[in-house]
PQR file with spaces between the fields and no chain letter, atoms N, CA, C, O and H, PARSE charges and radii, in Angstrom:
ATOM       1  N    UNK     1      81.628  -98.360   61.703 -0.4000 1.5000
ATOM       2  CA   UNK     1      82.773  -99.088   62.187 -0.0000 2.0000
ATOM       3  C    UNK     1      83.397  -98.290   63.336  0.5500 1.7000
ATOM       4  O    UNK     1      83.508  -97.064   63.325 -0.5500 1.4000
ATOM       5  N    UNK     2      83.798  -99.105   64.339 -0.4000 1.5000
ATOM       6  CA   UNK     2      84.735  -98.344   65.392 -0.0000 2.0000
ATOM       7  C    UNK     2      85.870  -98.511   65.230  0.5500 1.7000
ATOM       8  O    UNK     2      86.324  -99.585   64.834 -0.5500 1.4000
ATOM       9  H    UNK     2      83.707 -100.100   64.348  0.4000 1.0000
ATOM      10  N    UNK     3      86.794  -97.172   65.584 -0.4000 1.5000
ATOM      11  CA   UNK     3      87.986  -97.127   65.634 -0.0000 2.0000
ATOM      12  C    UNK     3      88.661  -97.835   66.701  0.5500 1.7000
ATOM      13  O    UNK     3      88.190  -97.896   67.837 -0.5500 1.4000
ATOM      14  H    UNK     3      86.425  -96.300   65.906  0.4000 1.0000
ATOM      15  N    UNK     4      89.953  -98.469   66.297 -0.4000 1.5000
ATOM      16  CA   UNK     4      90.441  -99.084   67.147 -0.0000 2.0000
ATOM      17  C    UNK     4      91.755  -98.132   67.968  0.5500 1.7000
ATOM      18  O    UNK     4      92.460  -97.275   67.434 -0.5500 1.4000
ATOM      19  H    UNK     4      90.335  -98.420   65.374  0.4000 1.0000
ATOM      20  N    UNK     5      91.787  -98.463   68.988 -0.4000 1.5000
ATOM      21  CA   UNK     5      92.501  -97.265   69.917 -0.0000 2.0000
ATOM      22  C    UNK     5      94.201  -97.827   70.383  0.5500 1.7000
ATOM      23  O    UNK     5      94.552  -98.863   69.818 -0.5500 1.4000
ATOM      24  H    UNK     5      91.214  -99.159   69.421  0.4000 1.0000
ATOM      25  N    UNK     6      95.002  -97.322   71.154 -0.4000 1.5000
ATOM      26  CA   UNK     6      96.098  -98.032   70.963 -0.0000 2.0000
ATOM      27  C    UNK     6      95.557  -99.163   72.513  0.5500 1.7000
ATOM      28  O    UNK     6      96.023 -100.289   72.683 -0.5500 1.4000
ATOM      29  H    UNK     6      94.717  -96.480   71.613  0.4000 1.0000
ATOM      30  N    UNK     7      94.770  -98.664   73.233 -0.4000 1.5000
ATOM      31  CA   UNK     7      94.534  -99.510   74.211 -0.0000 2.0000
ATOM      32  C    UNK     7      94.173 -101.013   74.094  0.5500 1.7000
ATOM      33  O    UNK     7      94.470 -102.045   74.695 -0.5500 1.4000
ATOM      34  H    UNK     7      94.392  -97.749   73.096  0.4000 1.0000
ATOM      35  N    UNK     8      93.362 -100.644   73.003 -0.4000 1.5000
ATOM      36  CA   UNK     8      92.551 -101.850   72.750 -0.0000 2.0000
ATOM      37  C    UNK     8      94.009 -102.664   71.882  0.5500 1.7000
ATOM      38  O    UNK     8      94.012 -103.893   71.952 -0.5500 1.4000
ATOM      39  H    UNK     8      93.121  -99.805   72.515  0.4000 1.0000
ATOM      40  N    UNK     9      95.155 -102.013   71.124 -0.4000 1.5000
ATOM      41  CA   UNK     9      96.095 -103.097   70.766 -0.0000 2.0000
ATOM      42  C    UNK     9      96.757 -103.399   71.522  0.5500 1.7000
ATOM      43  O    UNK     9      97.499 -104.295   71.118 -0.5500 1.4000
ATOM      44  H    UNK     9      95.153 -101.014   71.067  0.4000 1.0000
ATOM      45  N    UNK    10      97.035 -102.933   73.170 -0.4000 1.5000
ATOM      46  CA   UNK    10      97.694 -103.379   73.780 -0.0000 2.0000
ATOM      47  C    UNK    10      97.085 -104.413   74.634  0.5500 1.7000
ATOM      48  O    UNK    10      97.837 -105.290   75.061 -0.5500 1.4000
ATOM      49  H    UNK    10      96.433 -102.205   73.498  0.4000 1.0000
ATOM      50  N    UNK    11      95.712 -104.448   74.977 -0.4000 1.5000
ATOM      51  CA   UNK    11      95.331 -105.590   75.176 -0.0000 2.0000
ATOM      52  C    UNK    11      95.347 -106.743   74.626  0.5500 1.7000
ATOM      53  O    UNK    11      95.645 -107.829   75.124 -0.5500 1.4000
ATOM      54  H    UNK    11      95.102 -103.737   74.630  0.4000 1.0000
ATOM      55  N    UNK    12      94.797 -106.311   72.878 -0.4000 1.5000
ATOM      56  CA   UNK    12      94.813 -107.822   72.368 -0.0000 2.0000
ATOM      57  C    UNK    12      96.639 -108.646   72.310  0.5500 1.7000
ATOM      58  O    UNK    12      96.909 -109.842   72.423 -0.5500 1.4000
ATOM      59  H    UNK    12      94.555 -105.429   72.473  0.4000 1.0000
ATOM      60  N    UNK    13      97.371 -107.745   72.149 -0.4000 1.5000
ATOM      61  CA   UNK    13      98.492 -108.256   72.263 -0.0000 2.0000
ATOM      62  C    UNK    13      98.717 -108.772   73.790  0.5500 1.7000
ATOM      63  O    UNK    13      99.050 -109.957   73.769 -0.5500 1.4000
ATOM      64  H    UNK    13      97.152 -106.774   72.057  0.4000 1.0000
ATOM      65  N    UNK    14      98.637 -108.240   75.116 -0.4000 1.5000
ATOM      66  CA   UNK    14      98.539 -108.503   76.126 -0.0000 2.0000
ATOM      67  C    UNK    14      97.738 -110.823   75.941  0.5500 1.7000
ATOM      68  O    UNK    14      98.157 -111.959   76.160 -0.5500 1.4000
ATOM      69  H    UNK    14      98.367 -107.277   75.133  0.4000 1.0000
ATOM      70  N    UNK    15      96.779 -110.296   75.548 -0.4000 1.5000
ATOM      71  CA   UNK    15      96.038 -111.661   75.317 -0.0000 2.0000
ATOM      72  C    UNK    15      96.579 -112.235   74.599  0.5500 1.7000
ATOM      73  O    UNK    15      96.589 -113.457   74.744 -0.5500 1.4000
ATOM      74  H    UNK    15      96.438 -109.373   75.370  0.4000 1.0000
ATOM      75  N    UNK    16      97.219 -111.689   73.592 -0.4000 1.5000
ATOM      76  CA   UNK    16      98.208 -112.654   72.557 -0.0000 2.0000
ATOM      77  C    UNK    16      99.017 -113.983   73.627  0.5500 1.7000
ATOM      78  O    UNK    16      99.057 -115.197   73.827 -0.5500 1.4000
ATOM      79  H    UNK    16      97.211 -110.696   73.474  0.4000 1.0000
ATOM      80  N    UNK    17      99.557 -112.680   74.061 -0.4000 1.5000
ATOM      81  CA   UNK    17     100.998 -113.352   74.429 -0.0000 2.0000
ATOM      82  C    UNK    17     100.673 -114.330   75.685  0.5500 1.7000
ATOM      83  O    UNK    17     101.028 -115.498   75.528 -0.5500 1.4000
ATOM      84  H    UNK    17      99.525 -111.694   73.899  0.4000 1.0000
ATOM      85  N    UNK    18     100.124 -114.040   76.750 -0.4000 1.5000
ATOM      86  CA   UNK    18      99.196 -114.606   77.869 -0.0000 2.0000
ATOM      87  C    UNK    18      98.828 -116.366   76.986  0.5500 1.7000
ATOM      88  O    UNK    18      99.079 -117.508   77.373 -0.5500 1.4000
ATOM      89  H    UNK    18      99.836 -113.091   76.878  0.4000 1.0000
ATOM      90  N    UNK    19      98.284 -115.957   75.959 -0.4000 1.5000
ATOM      91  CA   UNK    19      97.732 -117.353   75.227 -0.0000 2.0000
ATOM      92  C    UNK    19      98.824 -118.191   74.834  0.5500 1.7000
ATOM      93  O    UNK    19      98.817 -119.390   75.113 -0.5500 1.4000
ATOM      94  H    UNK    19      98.080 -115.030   75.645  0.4000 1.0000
ATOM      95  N    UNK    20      99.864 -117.590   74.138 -0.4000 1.5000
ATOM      96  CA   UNK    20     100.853 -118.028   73.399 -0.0000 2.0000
ATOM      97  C    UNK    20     101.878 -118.788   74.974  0.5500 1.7000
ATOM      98  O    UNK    20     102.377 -119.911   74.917 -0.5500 1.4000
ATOM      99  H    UNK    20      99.869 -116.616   73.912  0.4000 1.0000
ATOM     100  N    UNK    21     101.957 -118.110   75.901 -0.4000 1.5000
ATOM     101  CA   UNK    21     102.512 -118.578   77.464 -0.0000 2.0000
ATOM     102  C    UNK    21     101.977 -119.928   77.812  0.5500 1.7000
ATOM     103  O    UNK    21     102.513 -121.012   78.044 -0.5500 1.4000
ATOM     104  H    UNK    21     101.551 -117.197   75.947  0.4000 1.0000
ATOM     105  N    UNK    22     100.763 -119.511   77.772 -0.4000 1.5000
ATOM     106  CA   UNK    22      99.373 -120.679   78.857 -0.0000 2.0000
ATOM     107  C    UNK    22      99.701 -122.142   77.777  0.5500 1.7000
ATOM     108  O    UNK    22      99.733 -123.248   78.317 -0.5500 1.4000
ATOM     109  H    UNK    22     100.328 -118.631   77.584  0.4000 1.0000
ATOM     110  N    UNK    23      99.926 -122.023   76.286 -0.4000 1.5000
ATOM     111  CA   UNK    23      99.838 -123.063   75.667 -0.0000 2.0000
ATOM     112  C    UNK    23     101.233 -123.575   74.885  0.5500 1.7000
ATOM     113  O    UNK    23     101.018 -124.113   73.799 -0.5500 1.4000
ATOM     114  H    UNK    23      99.900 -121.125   75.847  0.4000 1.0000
ATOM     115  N    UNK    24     102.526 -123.484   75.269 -0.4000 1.5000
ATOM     116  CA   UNK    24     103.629 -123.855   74.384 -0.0000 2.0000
ATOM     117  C    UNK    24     103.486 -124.702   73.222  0.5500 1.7000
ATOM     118  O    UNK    24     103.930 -124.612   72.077 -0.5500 1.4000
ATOM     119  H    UNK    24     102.701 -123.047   76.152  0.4000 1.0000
ATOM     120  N    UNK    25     102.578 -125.752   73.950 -0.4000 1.5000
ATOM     121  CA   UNK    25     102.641 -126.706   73.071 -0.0000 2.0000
ATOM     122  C    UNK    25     101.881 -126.381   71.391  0.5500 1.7000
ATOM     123  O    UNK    25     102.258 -127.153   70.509 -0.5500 1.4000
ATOM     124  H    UNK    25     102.217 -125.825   74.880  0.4000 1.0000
ATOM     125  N    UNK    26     101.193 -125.642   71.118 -0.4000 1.5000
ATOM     126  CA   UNK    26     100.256 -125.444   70.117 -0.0000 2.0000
ATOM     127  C    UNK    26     101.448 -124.419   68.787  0.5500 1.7000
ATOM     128  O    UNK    26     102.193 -123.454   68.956 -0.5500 1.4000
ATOM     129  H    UNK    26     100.888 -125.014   71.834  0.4000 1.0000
ATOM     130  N    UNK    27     101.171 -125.077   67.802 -0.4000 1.5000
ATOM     131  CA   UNK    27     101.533 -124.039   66.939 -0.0000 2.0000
ATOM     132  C    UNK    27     100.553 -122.628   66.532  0.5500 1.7000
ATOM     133  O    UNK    27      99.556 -122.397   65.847 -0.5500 1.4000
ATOM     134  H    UNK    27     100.566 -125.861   67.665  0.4000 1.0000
ATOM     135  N    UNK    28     101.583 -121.804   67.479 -0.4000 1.5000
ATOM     136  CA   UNK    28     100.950 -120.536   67.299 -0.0000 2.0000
ATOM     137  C    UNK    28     101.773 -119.528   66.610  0.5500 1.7000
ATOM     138  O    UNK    28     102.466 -118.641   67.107 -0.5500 1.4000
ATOM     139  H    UNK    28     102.392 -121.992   68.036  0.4000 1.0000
ATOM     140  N    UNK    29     101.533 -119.880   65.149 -0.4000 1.5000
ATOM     141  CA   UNK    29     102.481 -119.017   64.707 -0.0000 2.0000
ATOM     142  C    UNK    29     101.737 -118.030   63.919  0.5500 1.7000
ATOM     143  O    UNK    29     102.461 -117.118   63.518 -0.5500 1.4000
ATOM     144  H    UNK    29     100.970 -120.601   64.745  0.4000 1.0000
ATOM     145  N    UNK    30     100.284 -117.927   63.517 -0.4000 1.5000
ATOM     146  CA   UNK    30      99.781 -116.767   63.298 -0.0000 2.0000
ATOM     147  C    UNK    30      99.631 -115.760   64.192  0.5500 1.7000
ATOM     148  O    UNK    30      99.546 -114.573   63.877 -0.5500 1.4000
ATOM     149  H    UNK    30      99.696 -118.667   63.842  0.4000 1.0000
ATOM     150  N    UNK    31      99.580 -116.353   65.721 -0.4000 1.5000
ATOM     151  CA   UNK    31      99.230 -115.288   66.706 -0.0000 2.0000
ATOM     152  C    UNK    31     100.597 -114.879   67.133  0.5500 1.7000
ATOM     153  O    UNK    31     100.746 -113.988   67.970 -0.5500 1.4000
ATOM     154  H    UNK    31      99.649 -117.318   65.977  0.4000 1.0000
ATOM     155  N    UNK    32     101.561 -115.480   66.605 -0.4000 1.5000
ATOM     156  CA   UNK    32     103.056 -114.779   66.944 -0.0000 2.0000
ATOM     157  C    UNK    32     103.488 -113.720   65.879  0.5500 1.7000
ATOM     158  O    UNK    32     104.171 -112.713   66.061 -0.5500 1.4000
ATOM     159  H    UNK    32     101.440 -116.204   65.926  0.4000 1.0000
ATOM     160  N    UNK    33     102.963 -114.157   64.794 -0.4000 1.5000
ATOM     161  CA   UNK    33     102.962 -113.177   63.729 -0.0000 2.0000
ATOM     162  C    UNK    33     102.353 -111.597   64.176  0.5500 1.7000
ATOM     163  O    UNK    33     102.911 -110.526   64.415 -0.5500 1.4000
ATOM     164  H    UNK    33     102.408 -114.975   64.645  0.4000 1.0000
ATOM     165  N    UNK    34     100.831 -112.078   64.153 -0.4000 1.5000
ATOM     166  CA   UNK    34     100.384 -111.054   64.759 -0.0000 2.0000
ATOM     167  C    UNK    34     100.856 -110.022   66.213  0.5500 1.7000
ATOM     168  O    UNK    34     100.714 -108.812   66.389 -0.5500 1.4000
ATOM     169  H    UNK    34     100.379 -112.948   63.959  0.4000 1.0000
ATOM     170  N    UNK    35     101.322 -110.852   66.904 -0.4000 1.5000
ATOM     171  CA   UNK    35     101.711 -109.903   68.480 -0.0000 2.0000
ATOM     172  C    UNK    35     103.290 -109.580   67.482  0.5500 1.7000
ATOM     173  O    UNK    35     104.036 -109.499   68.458 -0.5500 1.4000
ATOM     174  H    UNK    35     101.438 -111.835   66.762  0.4000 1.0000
ATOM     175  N    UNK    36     103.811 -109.456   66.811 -0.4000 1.5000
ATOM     176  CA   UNK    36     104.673 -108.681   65.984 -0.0000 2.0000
ATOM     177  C    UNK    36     104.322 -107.820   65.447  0.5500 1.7000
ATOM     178  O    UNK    36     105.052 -106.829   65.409 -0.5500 1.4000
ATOM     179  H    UNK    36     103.205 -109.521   66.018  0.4000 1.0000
ATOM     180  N    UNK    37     103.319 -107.811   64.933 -0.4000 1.5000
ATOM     181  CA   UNK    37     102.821 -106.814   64.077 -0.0000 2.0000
ATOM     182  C    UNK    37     102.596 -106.054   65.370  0.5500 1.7000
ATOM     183  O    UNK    37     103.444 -105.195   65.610 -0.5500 1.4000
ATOM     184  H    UNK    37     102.726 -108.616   64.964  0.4000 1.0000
ATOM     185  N    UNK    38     101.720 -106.190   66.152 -0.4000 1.5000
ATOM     186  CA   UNK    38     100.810 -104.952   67.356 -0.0000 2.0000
ATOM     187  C    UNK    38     102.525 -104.649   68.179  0.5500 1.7000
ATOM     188  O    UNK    38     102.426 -103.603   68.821 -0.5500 1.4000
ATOM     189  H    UNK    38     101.031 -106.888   65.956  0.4000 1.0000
ATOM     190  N    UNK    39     103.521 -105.066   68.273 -0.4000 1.5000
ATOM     191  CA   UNK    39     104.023 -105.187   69.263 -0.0000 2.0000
ATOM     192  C    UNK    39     105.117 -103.193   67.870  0.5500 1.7000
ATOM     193  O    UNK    39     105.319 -102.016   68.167 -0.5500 1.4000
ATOM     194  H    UNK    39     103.601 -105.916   67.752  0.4000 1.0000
ATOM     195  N    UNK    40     105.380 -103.955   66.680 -0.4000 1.5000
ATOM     196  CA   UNK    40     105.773 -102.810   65.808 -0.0000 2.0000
ATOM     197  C    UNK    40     104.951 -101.193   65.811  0.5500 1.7000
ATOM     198  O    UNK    40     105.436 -100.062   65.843 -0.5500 1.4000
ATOM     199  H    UNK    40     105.216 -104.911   66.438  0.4000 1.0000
ATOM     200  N    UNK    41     103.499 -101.674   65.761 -0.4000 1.5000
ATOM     201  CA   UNK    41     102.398 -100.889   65.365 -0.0000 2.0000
ATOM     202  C    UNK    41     102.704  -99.937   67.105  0.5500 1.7000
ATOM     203  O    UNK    41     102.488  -98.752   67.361 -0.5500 1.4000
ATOM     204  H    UNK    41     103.105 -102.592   65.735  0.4000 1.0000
ATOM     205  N    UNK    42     103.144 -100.809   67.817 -0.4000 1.5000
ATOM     206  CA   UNK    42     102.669  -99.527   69.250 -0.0000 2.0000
ATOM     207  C    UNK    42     103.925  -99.145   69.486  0.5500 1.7000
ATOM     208  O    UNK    42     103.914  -98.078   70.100 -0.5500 1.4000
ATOM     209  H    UNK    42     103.319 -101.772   67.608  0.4000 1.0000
ATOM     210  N    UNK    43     105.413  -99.686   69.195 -0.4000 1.5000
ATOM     211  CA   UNK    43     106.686  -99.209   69.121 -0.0000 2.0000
ATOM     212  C    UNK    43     106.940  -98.082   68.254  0.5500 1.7000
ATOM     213  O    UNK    43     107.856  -97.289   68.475 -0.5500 1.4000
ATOM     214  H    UNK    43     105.422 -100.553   68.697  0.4000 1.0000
ATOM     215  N    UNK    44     106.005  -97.976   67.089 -0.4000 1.5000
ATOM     216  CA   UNK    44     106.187  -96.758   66.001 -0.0000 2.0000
ATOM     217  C    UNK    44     105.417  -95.357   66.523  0.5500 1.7000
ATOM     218  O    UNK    44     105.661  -94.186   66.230 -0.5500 1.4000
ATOM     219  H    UNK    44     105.261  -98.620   66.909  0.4000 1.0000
ATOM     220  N    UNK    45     104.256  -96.002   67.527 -0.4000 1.5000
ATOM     221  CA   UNK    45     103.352  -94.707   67.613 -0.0000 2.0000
ATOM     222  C    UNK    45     102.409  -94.377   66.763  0.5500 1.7000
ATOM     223  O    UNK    45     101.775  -93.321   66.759 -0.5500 1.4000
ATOM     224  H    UNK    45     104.058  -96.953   67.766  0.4000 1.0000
ATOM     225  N    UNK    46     102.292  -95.380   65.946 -0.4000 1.5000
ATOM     226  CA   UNK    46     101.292  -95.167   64.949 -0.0000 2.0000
ATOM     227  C    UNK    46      99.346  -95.478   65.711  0.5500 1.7000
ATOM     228  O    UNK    46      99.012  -96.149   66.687 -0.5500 1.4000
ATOM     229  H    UNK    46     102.806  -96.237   65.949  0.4000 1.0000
ATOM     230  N    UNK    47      98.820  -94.978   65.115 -0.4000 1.5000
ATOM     231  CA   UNK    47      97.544  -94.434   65.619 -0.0000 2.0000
ATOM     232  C    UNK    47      96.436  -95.548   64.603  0.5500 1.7000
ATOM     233  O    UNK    47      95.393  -95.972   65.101 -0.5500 1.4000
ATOM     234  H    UNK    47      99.092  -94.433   64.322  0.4000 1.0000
ATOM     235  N    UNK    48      96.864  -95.926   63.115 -0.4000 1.5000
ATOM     236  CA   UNK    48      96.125  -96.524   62.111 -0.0000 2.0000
ATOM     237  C    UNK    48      96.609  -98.143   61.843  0.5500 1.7000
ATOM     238  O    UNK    48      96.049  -98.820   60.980 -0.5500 1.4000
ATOM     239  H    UNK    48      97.712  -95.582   62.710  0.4000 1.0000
């Protein structure tokens, strides 16, 4: 398994949000969930 790096969460959040922009209309509320979570996870400094 590869480790995931903080780069790689700032991209997928980067793409989160980009997606969540491009499409208002869609209920995106797992991927809003999620860019919360990455958005906590890189505000704490956490590494895991």
């Amino acid at each position: 398994m590869q480790a995931t790096t903080r780069a790689d969460r700032e991209r997928e959040l980067e793409t989160l949000l980009a997606e969540i922009k491009a499409h208002p209309e869609r209920d995106m509320t797992a991927e809003r969930e999620r860019a919360a979570v990455l958005q906590r996870t890189l505000a704490s400094g956490q590494d895991a």
